């Protein structure tokens, strides 16, 4: 038994010796997670415990490590994929923001053009209406000036008559005949 243990491989060769029995620690007690010798198992404190050769324990632990490693790798891949997804989202979001800003810019340009055109049209309308009013006022002013001129023409003989002592001339201006 001991011979087969000793021949069990490099891993078993490396494991040192039992402090109590002086034999190679060729076994692994699964209950206490300890390396033990064959006497520990047969006669010592590890009787009845489940033990396996060290290299078998190593192999099992390596399988466990491999499983853990694969799980980590899988999780890592998952995160990489998630990362790509997030990056894609960032790109999409930036593109959407740019598109939205372009759209808002275009809408406001259109709005400004519309408002500019409305402003221009309103000002032109106001100017046209004012033009009509000013023309009417100008016409009224001309009429008024003509009346003033007419009145001055009418008043002129009266002023002349006021300057004279000639009765017939005064009567003539007042359109009264002295001949009766
Ligand atoms: Zn021992
Ligand atoms: Zn044990």
Short mmCIF file of C-alpha atoms and ligand atoms in Angstrom, two decimals:
data_model
loop_
_atom_site.label_atom_id
_atom_site.label_comp_id
_atom_site.label_asym_id
_atom_site.label_seq_id
_atom_site.Cartn_x
_atom_site.Cartn_y
_atom_site.Cartn_z
CA UNK A 1 0.00 0.00 0.00
CA UNK A 2 2.71 2.37 0.99
CA UNK A 3 4.67 1.48 -2.14
CA UNK A 4 1.75 2.29 -4.38
CA UNK A 5 1.35 5.59 -2.54
CA UNK A 6 5.00 6.41 -2.95
CA UNK A 7 4.78 5.58 -6.62
CA UNK A 8 1.70 7.70 -7.06
CA UNK A 9 3.47 10.58 -8.77
CA UNK A 10 5.46 13.74 -8.41
CA UNK A 11 2.75 15.52 -6.42
CA UNK A 12 2.79 12.81 -3.74
CA UNK A 13 6.59 12.95 -3.62
CA UNK A 14 6.54 16.62 -2.77
CA UNK A 15 4.27 16.41 0.24
CA UNK A 16 6.64 15.96 3.17
CA UNK A 17 6.20 13.65 6.12
CA UNK A 18 3.73 13.17 8.95
CA UNK A 19 5.03 14.71 12.19
CA UNK A 20 3.32 11.97 14.20
CA UNK A 21 4.07 8.86 12.13
CA UNK A 22 7.00 9.93 9.99
CA UNK A 23 5.32 8.60 6.86
CA UNK A 24 4.70 10.50 3.66
CA UNK A 25 1.65 12.78 3.66
CA UNK A 26 0.28 11.00 0.61
CA UNK A 27 -3.43 11.43 1.38
CA UNK A 28 -5.83 14.31 1.65
CA UNK A 29 -8.52 14.26 4.34
CA UNK A 30 -11.56 15.83 2.74
CA UNK A 31 -13.31 16.45 6.05
CA UNK A 32 -10.49 18.50 7.58
CA UNK A 33 -8.82 19.63 4.37
CA UNK A 34 -5.46 18.30 5.58
CA UNK A 35 -2.71 16.17 4.16
CA UNK A 36 -2.32 12.99 6.17
CA UNK A 37 -0.26 9.78 6.05
CA UNK A 38 -1.57 6.23 5.67
CA UNK A 39 -1.25 5.59 9.41
CA UNK A 40 -3.29 8.70 10.23
CA UNK A 41 -6.05 7.12 8.17
CA UNK A 42 -5.74 3.55 9.39
CA UNK A 43 -4.77 4.05 13.05
CA UNK A 44 -4.70 7.76 13.81
CA UNK A 45 -7.07 10.64 14.26
CA UNK A 46 -8.44 10.45 10.67
CA UNK A 47 -10.02 7.00 10.97
CA UNK A 48 -13.35 6.90 9.18
CA UNK A 49 -12.69 10.21 7.37
CA UNK A 50 -12.99 10.31 3.61
CA UNK A 51 -9.49 10.49 2.17
CA UNK A 52 -8.16 10.48 -1.35
CA UNK A 53 -4.61 10.29 -2.69
CA UNK A 54 -3.04 13.74 -2.83
CA UNK A 55 -2.80 13.71 -6.62
CA UNK A 56 -6.48 12.79 -6.86
CA UNK A 57 -7.31 15.65 -4.49
CA UNK A 58 -5.12 17.88 -6.60
CA UNK A 59 -6.87 16.72 -9.73
CA UNK A 60 -10.30 17.35 -8.13
CA UNK A 61 -9.23 20.76 -6.91
CA UNK A 62 -7.85 21.56 -10.33
CA UNK A 63 -11.18 20.58 -11.86
CA UNK A 64 -12.83 22.91 -9.37
CA UNK A 65 -10.33 25.63 -10.27
CA UNK A 66 -10.98 24.99 -13.94
CA UNK A 67 -14.72 25.24 -13.38
CA UNK A 68 -14.27 28.47 -11.43
CA UNK A 69 -11.92 29.78 -14.09
CA UNK A 70 -14.43 28.94 -16.81
CA UNK A 71 -17.19 30.60 -14.85
CA UNK A 72 -15.07 33.71 -14.40
CA UNK A 73 -14.21 33.66 -18.08
CA UNK A 74 -17.87 33.32 -18.95
CA UNK A 75 -18.74 36.21 -16.64
CA UNK A 76 -15.91 38.21 -18.13
CA UNK A 77 -17.24 37.54 -21.63
CA UNK A 78 -20.68 38.54 -20.42
CA UNK A 79 -19.29 41.83 -19.14
CA UNK A 80 -17.37 42.37 -22.38
CA UNK A 81 -20.57 41.87 -24.28
CA UNK A 82 -22.38 44.22 -21.90
CA UNK A 83 -19.57 46.73 -22.39
CA UNK A 84 -19.99 46.57 -26.16
CA UNK A 85 -23.71 47.04 -25.69
CA UNK A 86 -23.11 50.10 -23.50
CA UNK A 87 -20.61 51.53 -26.01
CA UNK A 88 -23.17 50.98 -28.76
CA UNK A 89 -25.74 52.75 -26.59
CA UNK A 90 -23.37 55.66 -26.05
CA UNK A 91 -22.84 55.94 -29.81
CA UNK A 92 -26.56 55.70 -30.52
CA UNK A 93 -27.36 58.25 -27.82
CA UNK A 94 -24.79 60.70 -29.20
CA UNK A 95 -26.14 60.24 -32.72
CA UNK A 96 -29.69 60.77 -31.51
CA UNK A 97 -28.67 63.91 -29.63
CA UNK A 98 -26.95 65.28 -32.73
CA UNK A 99 -29.94 64.45 -34.94
CA UNK A 100 -32.31 66.04 -32.43
CA UNK A 101 -30.18 69.16 -32.16
CA UNK A 102 -29.99 69.41 -35.96
CA UNK A 103 -33.77 69.06 -36.12
CA UNK A 104 -34.30 71.74 -33.46
CA UNK A 105 -31.83 73.99 -35.30
CA UNK A 106 -33.68 73.48 -38.60
CA UNK A 107 -37.05 74.08 -36.94
CA UNK A 108 -35.86 77.30 -35.35
CA UNK A 109 -34.26 78.45 -38.62
CA UNK A 110 -37.61 77.90 -40.32
CA UNK A 111 -39.37 79.71 -37.48
CA UNK A 112 -36.95 82.64 -37.71
CA UNK A 113 -37.39 82.82 -41.50
CA UNK A 114 -41.16 82.79 -41.03
CA UNK A 115 -40.98 85.49 -38.33
CA UNK A 116 -38.61 87.62 -40.43
CA UNK A 117 -40.99 87.38 -43.40
CA UNK A 118 -43.98 88.21 -41.15
CA UNK A 119 -42.12 91.18 -39.65
CA UNK A 120 -41.17 92.47 -43.10
CA UNK A 121 -44.74 92.03 -44.41
CA UNK A 122 -46.22 93.80 -41.37
CA UNK A 123 -43.80 96.72 -41.69
CA UNK A 124 -44.58 97.00 -45.38
CA UNK A 125 -48.31 96.94 -44.62
CA UNK A 126 -47.88 99.65 -41.99
CA UNK A 127 -45.81 101.74 -44.42
CA UNK A 128 -48.42 101.29 -47.17
CA UNK A 129 -51.26 102.30 -44.82
CA UNK A 130 -49.26 105.27 -43.59
CA UNK A 131 -48.61 106.24 -47.21
CA UNK A 132 -52.38 106.38 -47.84
CA UNK A 133 -52.91 108.46 -44.71
CA UNK A 134 -50.05 110.81 -45.60
CA UNK A 135 -51.39 111.24 -49.15
CA UNK A 136 -54.84 112.08 -47.74
CA UNK A 137 -53.29 114.56 -45.28
CA UNK A 138 -51.26 116.07 -48.10
CA UNK A 139 -54.43 116.47 -50.20
CA UNK A 140 -56.23 118.12 -47.26
CA UNK A 141 -53.26 120.45 -46.75
CA UNK A 142 -53.29 121.46 -50.43
CA UNK A 143 -57.04 122.17 -50.23
CA UNK A 144 -56.50 124.18 -47.09
CA UNK A 145 -53.68 126.19 -48.71
CA UNK A 146 -55.87 126.81 -51.77
CA UNK A 147 -58.65 128.11 -49.52
CA UNK A 148 -56.18 130.33 -47.68
CA UNK A 149 -55.02 131.65 -51.06
CA UNK A 150 -58.62 132.21 -52.20
CA UNK A 151 -59.44 134.02 -48.98
CA UNK A 152 -56.34 136.19 -49.36
CA UNK A 153 -57.40 137.01 -52.93
CA UNK A 154 -60.85 137.94 -51.67
CA UNK A 155 -59.40 140.00 -48.82
CA UNK A 156 -57.00 141.99 -51.02
CA UNK A 157 -59.58 144.50 -52.44
CA UNK A 158 -60.96 144.92 -48.93
CA UNK A 159 -57.52 145.89 -47.67
CA UNK A 160 -57.12 148.29 -50.59
CA UNK A 161 -60.52 149.83 -49.89
CA UNK A 162 -59.56 150.32 -46.26
CA UNK A 163 -56.63 152.45 -47.46
CA UNK A 164 -58.79 154.77 -49.60
CA UNK A 165 -61.16 157.65 -48.91
CA UNK A 166 -62.88 157.19 -52.24
CA UNK A 167 -66.49 156.26 -51.41
CA UNK A 168 -67.36 154.91 -54.85
CA UNK A 169 -64.38 152.60 -54.64
CA UNK A 170 -65.44 151.36 -51.20
CA UNK A 171 -68.99 150.83 -52.50
CA UNK A 172 -67.61 149.04 -55.52
CA UNK A 173 -65.59 146.68 -53.33
CA UNK A 174 -68.65 146.01 -51.19
CA UNK A 175 -70.53 145.41 -54.48
CA UNK A 176 -72.99 148.17 -53.75
CA UNK A 177 -73.86 150.46 -56.69
CA UNK A 178 -73.68 154.20 -55.94
CA UNK A 179 -75.76 154.77 -59.03
CA UNK A 180 -78.66 153.19 -57.21
ZN1 LIG B 1 0.40 10.24 10.20
ZN1 LIG B 2 -9.46 13.73 8.88
#
